[in-house]
PDB file of C-alpha atoms in Angstrom:
ATOM      1  CA  MET A  15     258.429  84.686 -48.025  1.00 71.00           C
ATOM      2  CA  ALA A  16     261.747  86.488 -48.547  1.00 80.00           C
ATOM      3  CA  THR A  17     261.523  90.223 -48.938  1.00 83.00           C
ATOM      4  CA  GLU A  18     263.833  92.374 -51.055  1.00 85.00           C
ATOM      5  CA  GLY A  19     264.507  95.869 -52.253  1.00 89.00           C
ATOM      6  CA  HIS A  20     263.172  97.835 -49.289  1.00 93.00           C
ATOM      7  CA  ARG A  21     262.700 101.537 -49.968  1.00 96.00           C
ATOM      8  CA  ARG A  22     261.484 103.837 -47.226  1.00 97.00           C
ATOM      9  CA  ARG A  23     260.890 107.548 -46.793  1.00 97.00           C
ATOM     10  CA  VAL A  24     259.204 109.614 -44.099  1.00 97.00           C
ATOM     11  CA  PHE A  25     256.909 112.441 -45.122  1.00 97.00           C
ATOM     12  CA  GLU A  26     256.153 115.153 -42.604  1.00 93.00           C
ATOM     13  CA  GLY A  27     253.424 117.693 -43.122  1.00 89.00           C
ATOM     14  CA  SER A  28     249.899 117.477 -44.423  1.00 91.00           C
ATOM     15  CA  LEU A  29     248.059 117.168 -47.725  1.00 93.00           C
ATOM     16  CA  GLU A  30     250.727 119.159 -49.583  1.00 93.00           C
ATOM     17  CA  GLN A  31     252.936 116.038 -49.185  1.00 95.00           C
ATOM     18  CA  LEU A  32     250.720 113.976 -51.486  1.00 97.00           C
ATOM     19  CA  ALA A  33     252.585 114.951 -54.660  1.00 97.00           C
ATOM     20  CA  ALA A  34     255.944 113.999 -53.104  1.00 98.00           C
ATOM     21  CA  ILE A  35     254.492 110.700 -51.867  1.00 98.00           C
ATOM     22  CA  ARG A  36     253.199 109.876 -55.360  1.00 98.00           C
ATOM     23  CA  THR A  37     256.593 110.641 -56.914  1.00 98.00           C
ATOM     24  CA  PHE A  38     258.403 108.458 -54.352  1.00 98.00           C
ATOM     25  CA  VAL A  39     255.973 105.555 -54.875  1.00 98.00           C
ATOM     26  CA  ASN A  40     256.142 105.851 -58.652  1.00 97.00           C
ATOM     27  CA  GLU A  41     259.952 105.702 -58.661  1.00 97.00           C
ATOM     28  CA  ALA A  42     260.124 102.912 -56.080  1.00 98.00           C
ATOM     29  CA  VAL A  43     257.649 100.713 -57.976  1.00 97.00           C
ATOM     30  CA  SER A  44     259.658 101.210 -61.141  1.00 97.00           C
ATOM     31  CA  GLU A  45     262.899 100.291 -59.354  1.00 96.00           C
ATOM     32  CA  LEU A  46     261.184  97.196 -57.935  1.00 97.00           C
ATOM     33  CA  GLY A  47     260.265  95.976 -61.417  1.00 95.00           C
ATOM     34  CA  GLY A  48     256.714  97.254 -61.736  1.00 96.00           C
ATOM     35  CA  GLY A  49     255.275  98.435 -65.048  1.00 96.00           C
ATOM     36  CA  GLU A  50     253.014 101.357 -65.921  1.00 95.00           C
ATOM     37  CA  GLU A  51     249.861  99.663 -64.554  1.00 95.00           C
ATOM     38  CA  ASP A  52     251.622  98.845 -61.286  1.00 97.00           C
ATOM     39  CA  LYS A  53     252.932 102.401 -60.944  1.00 97.00           C
ATOM     40  CA  PHE A  54     249.493 103.908 -61.525  1.00 96.00           C
ATOM     41  CA  ALA A  55     247.817 101.455 -59.135  1.00 97.00           C
ATOM     42  CA  CYS A  56     250.301 101.913 -56.278  1.00 97.00           C
ATOM     43  CA  GLU A  57     250.483 105.673 -56.765  1.00 97.00           C
ATOM     44  CA  LEU A  58     246.705 106.140 -56.630  1.00 97.00           C
ATOM     45  CA  ALA A  59     246.192 103.634 -53.791  1.00 96.00           C
ATOM     46  CA  CYS A  60     248.944 105.262 -51.731  1.00 97.00           C
ATOM     47  CA  ASP A  61     247.629 108.769 -52.443  1.00 97.00           C
ATOM     48  CA  GLU A  62     244.134 107.752 -51.323  1.00 94.00           C
ATOM     49  CA  ALA A  63     245.483 106.088 -48.170  1.00 93.00           C
ATOM     50  CA  ALA A  64     247.701 109.052 -47.278  1.00 94.00           C
ATOM     51  CA  ALA A  65     244.895 111.564 -47.912  1.00 93.00           C
ATOM     52  CA  ASN A  66     242.654 109.585 -45.551  1.00 89.00           C
ATOM     53  CA  ILE A  67     245.429 109.506 -42.948  1.00 90.00           C
ATOM     54  CA  TYR A  68     246.051 113.258 -43.150  1.00 90.00           C
ATOM     55  CA  ASN A  69     242.324 114.006 -43.018  1.00 87.00           C
ATOM     56  CA  HIS A  70     241.194 111.455 -40.422  1.00 84.00           C
ATOM     57  CA  ALA A  71     244.152 110.206 -38.345  1.00 85.00           C
ATOM     58  CA  PHE A  72     245.828 113.626 -38.091  1.00 87.00           C
ATOM     59  CA  GLN A  73     242.511 115.479 -38.446  1.00 83.00           C
ATOM     60  CA  GLY A  74     244.033 118.193 -40.579  1.00 78.00           C
ATOM     61  CA  ALA A  75     247.080 118.745 -38.346  1.00 84.00           C
ATOM     62  CA  ARG A  76     250.655 118.055 -39.451  1.00 89.00           C
ATOM     63  CA  GLY A  77     251.964 114.545 -38.925  1.00 91.00           C
ATOM     64  CA  LYS A  78     254.541 111.994 -40.063  1.00 94.00           C
ATOM     65  CA  VAL A  79     253.796 109.157 -42.455  1.00 95.00           C
ATOM     66  CA  SER A  80     256.419 106.545 -43.213  1.00 97.00           C
ATOM     67  CA  VAL A  81     255.997 105.001 -46.673  1.00 98.00           C
ATOM     68  CA  GLU A  82     257.875 101.765 -47.366  1.00 98.00           C
ATOM     69  CA  LEU A  83     257.829  99.515 -50.425  1.00 98.00           C
ATOM     70  CA  TRP A  84     259.381  96.136 -51.084  1.00 97.00           C
ATOM     71  CA  ARG A  85     259.024  92.935 -53.114  1.00 96.00           C
ATOM     72  CA  GLU A  86     257.807  89.570 -51.881  1.00 95.00           C
ATOM     73  CA  GLY A  87     258.301  87.310 -54.906  1.00 93.00           C
ATOM     74  CA  LYS A  88     255.836  88.540 -57.537  1.00 93.00           C
ATOM     75  CA  MET A  89     254.043  90.700 -54.982  1.00 95.00           C
ATOM     76  CA  LEU A  90     254.656  94.412 -54.464  1.00 97.00           C
ATOM     77  CA  VAL A  91     254.091  95.564 -50.901  1.00 97.00           C
ATOM     78  CA  VAL A  92     253.326  99.162 -49.909  1.00 98.00           C
ATOM     79  CA  GLN A  93     253.200  99.917 -46.197  1.00 97.00           C
ATOM     80  CA  LEU A  94     252.249 103.146 -44.445  1.00 96.00           C
ATOM     81  CA  ASN A  95     253.071 103.640 -40.758  1.00 95.00           C
ATOM     82  CA  TYR A  96     251.712 106.601 -38.846  1.00 93.00           C
ATOM     83  CA  GLN A  97     250.864 107.784 -35.379  1.00 89.00           C
ATOM     84  CA  GLY A  98     247.756 109.728 -34.505  1.00 82.00           C
ATOM     85  CA  ARG A  99     244.178 108.686 -34.036  1.00 81.00           C
ATOM     86  CA  ALA A 100     243.585 105.007 -34.770  1.00 78.00           C
ATOM     87  CA  PHE A 101     242.070 105.093 -38.218  1.00 71.00           C
ATOM     88  CA  ASP A 102     241.483 102.056 -40.373  1.00 71.00           C
ATOM     89  CA  PRO A 103     240.792 103.198 -43.937  1.00 65.00           C
ATOM     90  CA  SER A 104     239.595  99.717 -44.817  1.00 65.00           C
ATOM     91  CA  ARG A 105     236.542 100.219 -42.570  1.00 70.00           C
ATOM     92  CA  VAL A 106     235.274 103.119 -44.633  1.00 71.00           C
ATOM     93  CA  PRO A 107     232.148 101.855 -46.402  1.00 71.00           C
ATOM     94  CA  GLU A 108     232.342 101.658 -50.166  1.00 71.00           C
ATOM     95  CA  PRO A 109     230.054 103.878 -52.203  1.00 72.00           C
ATOM     96  CA  ASP A 110     227.142 102.591 -54.240  1.00 70.00           C
ATOM     97  CA  LEU A 111     228.401 103.269 -57.757  1.00 68.00           C
ATOM     98  CA  GLU A 112     225.008 102.374 -59.202  1.00 66.00           C
ATOM     99  CA  ALA A 113     223.362 105.264 -57.349  1.00 65.00           C
ATOM    100  CA  PRO A 114     222.795 108.609 -59.079  1.00 60.00           C
ATOM    101  CA  LEU A 115     225.496 111.171 -58.348  1.00 58.00           C
ATOM    102  CA  ASP A 116     223.256 113.326 -56.176  1.00 61.00           C
ATOM    103  CA  GLU A 117     222.503 110.389 -53.871  1.00 63.00           C
ATOM    104  CA  ARG A 118     226.080 109.221 -53.384  1.00 63.00           C
ATOM    105  CA  PRO A 119     227.885 109.771 -50.098  1.00 58.00           C
ATOM    106  CA  SER A 120     230.879 112.072 -50.370  1.00 60.00           C
ATOM    107  CA  GLY A 121     233.336 109.536 -48.928  1.00 66.00           C
ATOM    108  CA  GLY A 122     234.378 105.975 -49.624  1.00 81.00           C
ATOM    109  CA  LEU A 123     235.668 106.299 -53.172  1.00 88.00           C
ATOM    110  CA  GLY A 124     239.277 106.370 -52.010  1.00 89.00           C
ATOM    111  CA  MET A 125     238.885 103.048 -50.217  1.00 88.00           C
ATOM    112  CA  TYR A 126     237.056 101.658 -53.240  1.00 90.00           C
ATOM    113  CA  PHE A 127     240.051 102.547 -55.430  1.00 93.00           C
ATOM    114  CA  MET A 128     242.484 100.988 -52.951  1.00 93.00           C
ATOM    115  CA  ARG A 129     240.524  97.725 -53.005  1.00 91.00           C
ATOM    116  CA  GLN A 130     240.129  97.770 -56.781  1.00 93.00           C
ATOM    117  CA  LEU A 131     243.790  98.457 -57.487  1.00 95.00           C
ATOM    118  CA  MET A 132     245.489  96.354 -54.824  1.00 96.00           C
ATOM    119  CA  SER A 133     245.202  92.600 -54.237  1.00 96.00           C
ATOM    120  CA  GLN A 134     245.046  92.886 -50.449  1.00 95.00           C
ATOM    121  CA  VAL A 135     244.594  95.707 -47.909  1.00 93.00           C
ATOM    122  CA  ASP A 136     245.317  95.090 -44.201  1.00 91.00           C
ATOM    123  CA  PHE A 137     245.326  97.364 -41.177  1.00 89.00           C
ATOM    124  CA  ASP A 138     246.980  96.916 -37.774  1.00 89.00           C
ATOM    125  CA  PHE A 139     246.997  99.142 -34.723  1.00 86.00           C
ATOM    126  CA  ASP A 140     249.413  98.900 -31.830  1.00 84.00           C
ATOM    127  CA  ALA A 141     249.264 101.297 -28.885  1.00 81.00           C
ATOM    128  CA  LEU A 142     253.060 101.773 -29.033  1.00 82.00           C
ATOM    129  CA  GLU A 143     253.842 101.297 -32.711  1.00 83.00           C
ATOM    130  CA  GLY A 144     250.803 103.167 -33.986  1.00 89.00           C
ATOM    131  CA  ASN A 145     248.858 102.519 -37.197  1.00 92.00           C
ATOM    132  CA  CYS A 146     250.098 100.252 -39.963  1.00 94.00           C
ATOM    133  CA  LEU A 147     248.368  99.973 -43.330  1.00 94.00           C
ATOM    134  CA  THR A 148     249.758  97.298 -45.655  1.00 96.00           C
ATOM    135  CA  MET A 149     248.688  96.925 -49.284  1.00 96.00           C
ATOM    136  CA  ARG A 150     249.847  94.146 -51.593  1.00 97.00           C
ATOM    137  CA  ARG A 151     249.593  93.994 -55.347  1.00 98.00           C
ATOM    138  CA  ALA A 152     250.391  91.072 -57.625  1.00 97.00           C
ATOM    139  CA  LEU A 153     252.642  92.510 -60.323  1.00 92.00           C
ATOM    140  CA  ALA A 154     250.963  92.916 -63.687  1.00 80.00           C
ATOM    141  CA  ALA A 155     252.174  90.344 -66.207  1.00 69.00           C
TER     142      ALA A 155
ATOM    143  CA  MET B  24     246.841 124.006 -59.586  1.00 94.00           C
ATOM    144  CA  GLU B  25     246.168 126.836 -62.024  1.00 97.00           C
ATOM    145  CA  ILE B  26     242.541 127.697 -62.762  1.00 98.00           C
ATOM    146  CA  THR B  27     241.776 129.771 -65.854  1.00 98.00           C
ATOM    147  CA  VAL B  28     238.248 130.933 -66.609  1.00 98.00           C
ATOM    148  CA  SER B  29     236.987 132.058 -70.017  1.00 98.00           C
ATOM    149  CA  GLN B  30     233.690 132.417 -71.825  1.00 97.00           C
ATOM    150  CA  GLU B  31     232.581 130.741 -75.057  1.00 97.00           C
ATOM    151  CA  GLN B  32     229.380 131.287 -76.973  1.00 95.00           C
ATOM    152  CA  ALA B  33     227.610 128.072 -77.980  1.00 94.00           C
ATOM    153  CA  ARG B  34     223.818 127.758 -78.210  1.00 95.00           C
ATOM    154  CA  VAL B  35     224.082 129.090 -74.665  1.00 96.00           C
ATOM    155  CA  PRO B  36     226.937 131.017 -73.040  1.00 97.00           C
ATOM    156  CA  VAL B  37     229.421 128.472 -71.655  1.00 98.00           C
ATOM    157  CA  THR B  38     231.917 129.132 -68.874  1.00 98.00           C
ATOM    158  CA  VAL B  39     235.137 127.237 -69.592  1.00 98.00           C
ATOM    159  CA  VAL B  40     237.214 126.374 -66.522  1.00 98.00           C
ATOM    160  CA  ALA B  41     240.663 125.168 -67.576  1.00 98.00           C
ATOM    161  CA  LEU B  42     242.669 123.332 -64.926  1.00 98.00           C
ATOM    162  CA  SER B  43     246.406 122.803 -65.022  1.00 98.00           C
ATOM    163  CA  GLY B  44     248.027 120.473 -62.510  1.00 97.00           C
ATOM    164  CA  ASN B  45     247.169 117.407 -60.453  1.00 97.00           C
ATOM    165  CA  LEU B  46     243.662 117.179 -59.035  1.00 97.00           C
ATOM    166  CA  ASP B  47     244.106 115.598 -55.597  1.00 96.00           C
ATOM    167  CA  SER B  48     243.047 116.192 -51.981  1.00 95.00           C
ATOM    168  CA  ALA B  49     245.374 119.177 -51.749  1.00 95.00           C
ATOM    169  CA  SER B  50     244.021 120.974 -54.834  1.00 97.00           C
ATOM    170  CA  ALA B  51     240.414 119.802 -55.298  1.00 97.00           C
ATOM    171  CA  PRO B  52     238.814 122.019 -52.597  1.00 96.00           C
ATOM    172  CA  ALA B  53     240.101 125.189 -54.301  1.00 97.00           C
ATOM    173  CA  VAL B  54     238.780 124.017 -57.676  1.00 98.00           C
ATOM    174  CA  GLN B  55     235.380 123.203 -56.196  1.00 97.00           C
ATOM    175  CA  LYS B  56     235.238 126.562 -54.406  1.00 97.00           C
ATOM    176  CA  ARG B  57     236.161 128.497 -57.567  1.00 98.00           C
ATOM    177  CA  VAL B  58     233.541 126.731 -59.687  1.00 97.00           C
ATOM    178  CA  GLU B  59     230.887 127.144 -56.984  1.00 97.00           C
ATOM    179  CA  GLU B  60     231.646 130.877 -56.976  1.00 97.00           C
ATOM    180  CA  LEU B  61     231.137 130.961 -60.745  1.00 97.00           C
ATOM    181  CA  ILE B  62     227.823 129.113 -60.422  1.00 96.00           C
ATOM    182  CA  ALA B  63     226.687 131.459 -57.648  1.00 96.00           C
ATOM    183  CA  GLY B  64     227.665 134.351 -59.898  1.00 96.00           C
ATOM    184  CA  GLY B  65     225.294 133.150 -62.612  1.00 94.00           C
ATOM    185  CA  ALA B  66     227.181 130.565 -64.694  1.00 94.00           C
ATOM    186  CA  PRO B  67     224.653 127.764 -65.371  1.00 94.00           C
ATOM    187  CA  ASP B  68     226.721 125.862 -67.971  1.00 96.00           C
ATOM    188  CA  ILE B  69     230.288 124.799 -67.221  1.00 97.00           C
ATOM    189  CA  LEU B  70     232.905 123.050 -69.335  1.00 98.00           C
ATOM    190  CA  LEU B  71     235.775 121.702 -67.246  1.00 98.00           C
ATOM    191  CA  ASP B  72     238.896 121.541 -69.394  1.00 98.00           C
ATOM    192  CA  LEU B  73     240.998 118.652 -68.070  1.00 98.00           C
ATOM    193  CA  ARG B  74     243.529 118.506 -70.916  1.00 98.00           C
ATOM    194  CA  ALA B  75     246.337 119.710 -68.627  1.00 98.00           C
ATOM    195  CA  VAL B  76     245.406 117.500 -65.655  1.00 98.00           C
ATOM    196  CA  PRO B  77     247.754 114.482 -65.619  1.00 97.00           C
ATOM    197  CA  TYR B  78     246.330 112.923 -62.451  1.00 97.00           C
ATOM    198  CA  MET B  79     243.051 112.822 -60.535  1.00 97.00           C
ATOM    199  CA  SER B  80     242.244 111.044 -57.275  1.00 97.00           C
ATOM    200  CA  SER B  81     238.876 110.475 -55.578  1.00 95.00           C
ATOM    201  CA  ALA B  82     239.106 114.023 -54.198  1.00 96.00           C
ATOM    202  CA  GLY B  83     238.691 115.280 -57.760  1.00 96.00           C
ATOM    203  CA  LEU B  84     235.669 113.049 -58.202  1.00 94.00           C
ATOM    204  CA  ARG B  85     234.109 114.412 -55.010  1.00 92.00           C
ATOM    205  CA  ALA B  86     234.553 117.933 -56.362  1.00 95.00           C
ATOM    206  CA  LEU B  87     232.932 116.873 -59.652  1.00 94.00           C
ATOM    207  CA  THR B  88     230.007 115.388 -57.714  1.00 90.00           C
ATOM    208  CA  GLN B  89     229.414 118.624 -55.832  1.00 92.00           C
ATOM    209  CA  ILE B  90     229.698 120.749 -58.978  1.00 94.00           C
ATOM    210  CA  TYR B  91     227.341 118.425 -60.857  1.00 92.00           C
ATOM    211  CA  ASN B  92     224.784 118.608 -58.055  1.00 89.00           C
ATOM    212  CA  HIS B  93     224.960 122.411 -57.975  1.00 91.00           C
ATOM    213  CA  LEU B  94     224.313 122.554 -61.714  1.00 92.00           C
ATOM    214  CA  ARG B  95     221.693 119.806 -61.937  1.00 83.00           C
ATOM    215  CA  GLY B  96     218.833 122.213 -61.328  1.00 75.00           C
ATOM    216  CA  GLY B  97     215.352 120.903 -61.851  1.00 73.00           C
ATOM    217  CA  GLU B  98     216.187 117.689 -63.690  1.00 77.00           C
ATOM    218  CA  ASP B  99     213.724 114.874 -63.047  1.00 78.00           C
ATOM    219  CA  LEU B 100     215.685 112.282 -61.032  1.00 77.00           C
ATOM    220  CA  HIS B 101     213.696 109.357 -62.443  1.00 79.00           C
ATOM    221  CA  ALA B 102     214.422 110.553 -65.962  1.00 79.00           C
ATOM    222  CA  VAL B 103     218.127 110.925 -65.080  1.00 79.00           C
ATOM    223  CA  SER B 104     218.283 107.371 -63.690  1.00 78.00           C
ATOM    224  CA  ALA B 105     216.451 105.963 -66.699  1.00 81.00           C
ATOM    225  CA  GLY B 106     218.760 107.857 -69.051  1.00 80.00           C
ATOM    226  CA  VAL B 107     221.884 106.614 -67.270  1.00 78.00           C
ATOM    227  CA  SER B 108     220.621 103.020 -67.401  1.00 77.00           C
ATOM    228  CA  ALA B 109     219.854 103.361 -71.099  1.00 80.00           C
ATOM    229  CA  GLY B 110     223.201 105.038 -71.786  1.00 79.00           C
ATOM    230  CA  THR B 111     221.454 108.110 -73.207  1.00 82.00           C
ATOM    231  CA  TYR B 112     222.040 110.589 -70.362  1.00 83.00           C
ATOM    232  CA  HIS B 113     224.533 113.391 -70.964  1.00 82.00           C
ATOM    233  CA  SER B 114     224.915 115.815 -68.063  1.00 87.00           C
ATOM    234  CA  PRO B 115     223.387 118.912 -69.675  1.00 89.00           C
ATOM    235  CA  HIS B 116     225.064 121.642 -67.619  1.00 94.00           C
ATOM    236  CA  LEU B 117     228.485 120.126 -66.788  1.00 96.00           C
ATOM    237  CA  LYS B 118     230.771 118.648 -69.415  1.00 97.00           C
ATOM    238  CA  LEU B 119     234.393 117.499 -69.353  1.00 98.00           C
ATOM    239  CA  LEU B 120     236.982 118.200 -72.016  1.00 98.00           C
ATOM    240  CA  GLY B 121     239.936 116.009 -72.905  1.00 98.00           C
ATOM    241  CA  PRO B 122     240.703 113.880 -69.849  1.00 98.00           C
ATOM    242  CA  ARG B 123     244.082 112.160 -70.229  1.00 98.00           C
ATOM    243  CA  PRO B 124     244.220 108.327 -70.131  1.00 96.00           C
ATOM    244  CA  ARG B 125     244.941 108.015 -66.392  1.00 96.00           C
ATOM    245  CA  VAL B 126     242.238 110.533 -65.524  1.00 97.00           C
ATOM    246  CA  MET B 127     239.869 108.641 -67.809  1.00 97.00           C
ATOM    247  CA  ASP B 128     240.787 105.417 -65.954  1.00 95.00           C
ATOM    248  CA  THR B 129     239.709 107.083 -62.703  1.00 95.00           C
ATOM    249  CA  LEU B 130     236.438 108.310 -64.241  1.00 95.00           C
ATOM    250  CA  ARG B 131     235.669 104.847 -65.627  1.00 94.00           C
ATOM    251  CA  MET B 132     236.650 102.963 -62.467  1.00 92.00           C
ATOM    252  CA  SER B 133     234.197 105.063 -60.460  1.00 90.00           C
ATOM    253  CA  GLY B 134     231.436 104.924 -63.068  1.00 87.00           C
ATOM    254  CA  PHE B 135     231.466 108.716 -63.461  1.00 90.00           C
ATOM    255  CA  ASP B 136     231.759 108.341 -67.230  1.00 91.00           C
ATOM    256  CA  MET B 137     228.165 107.056 -67.157  1.00 86.00           C
ATOM    257  CA  PHE B 138     226.884 110.401 -65.810  1.00 83.00           C
ATOM    258  CA  LEU B 139     229.219 113.023 -67.110  1.00 92.00           C
ATOM    259  CA  ASP B 140     229.334 114.074 -70.739  1.00 94.00           C
ATOM    260  CA  ILE B 141     232.969 113.767 -71.876  1.00 97.00           C
ATOM    261  CA  HIS B 142     234.423 115.132 -75.120  1.00 97.00           C
ATOM    262  CA  ALA B 143     237.864 114.955 -76.703  1.00 97.00           C
ATOM    263  CA  HIS B 144     237.597 118.233 -78.659  1.00 98.00           C
ATOM    264  CA  LEU B 145     236.552 121.746 -77.632  1.00 97.00           C
ATOM    265  CA  LYS B 146     234.305 122.226 -80.649  1.00 97.00           C
ATOM    266  CA  ASP B 147     232.331 119.062 -79.903  1.00 97.00           C
ATOM    267  CA  ALA B 148     232.100 119.879 -76.206  1.00 97.00           C
ATOM    268  CA  LEU B 149     230.671 123.337 -76.884  1.00 97.00           C
ATOM    269  CA  ALA B 150     228.231 121.987 -79.471  1.00 97.00           C
ATOM    270  CA  ALA B 151     226.902 119.535 -76.865  1.00 95.00           C
ATOM    271  CA  PHE B 152     225.505 122.305 -74.625  1.00 95.00           C
TER     272      PHE B 152
END
């Protein structure tokens, strides 16, 4: 599948970078032909992924996250590359949304949103290249 | 994130916590801490004003969960579950005011709208306490 329209930016810091990451993703999705639903989905999914990375892979310390977006036909691809502790957000168990609020675990909602909003979520780890989280979303009609 | 606290008199005194800004992993801990301080200081009924919150991630929902649990008090869990299933439960001590469409999407996607009492207008929200 041919890819097109690559947009990439590196964000260095911690959770205070989330707003800048959301703005970058929002603008990139728009430039790549996505509509309002696509912008919201990619923005929230990317925010949740980056928050998990800052909290778990960097464990609260500062770190670098590369965010890259491109098109593959009718598919939008969002990829996050980062060093740090190997952390696969897709292995975080999803919460039981039928359970009463006081019985719900505090984590897992972010991953639930990523899976709900994106068509596919994949994780790779390479000892040299580091962590790579790739999310694909079929563009809304 | 700006947090503004005021008091309103409904059938009971209500503490109104107005938030302004995005509710994400960077800002949610401070909001949770501030509201927990208010609860510890004797505020049993809280209205969270979300009218100036354009965006909320799961971190905001985690803060809402903690605040809800602090305020739940002696509610009978079986009665809560039955009320949620029947669609008749309205969180008695924590209510939300005016979530914007994207914030409402997040509340619906997570099922939080089934637990939390949500109102579009201040007058209605206060009357619900």
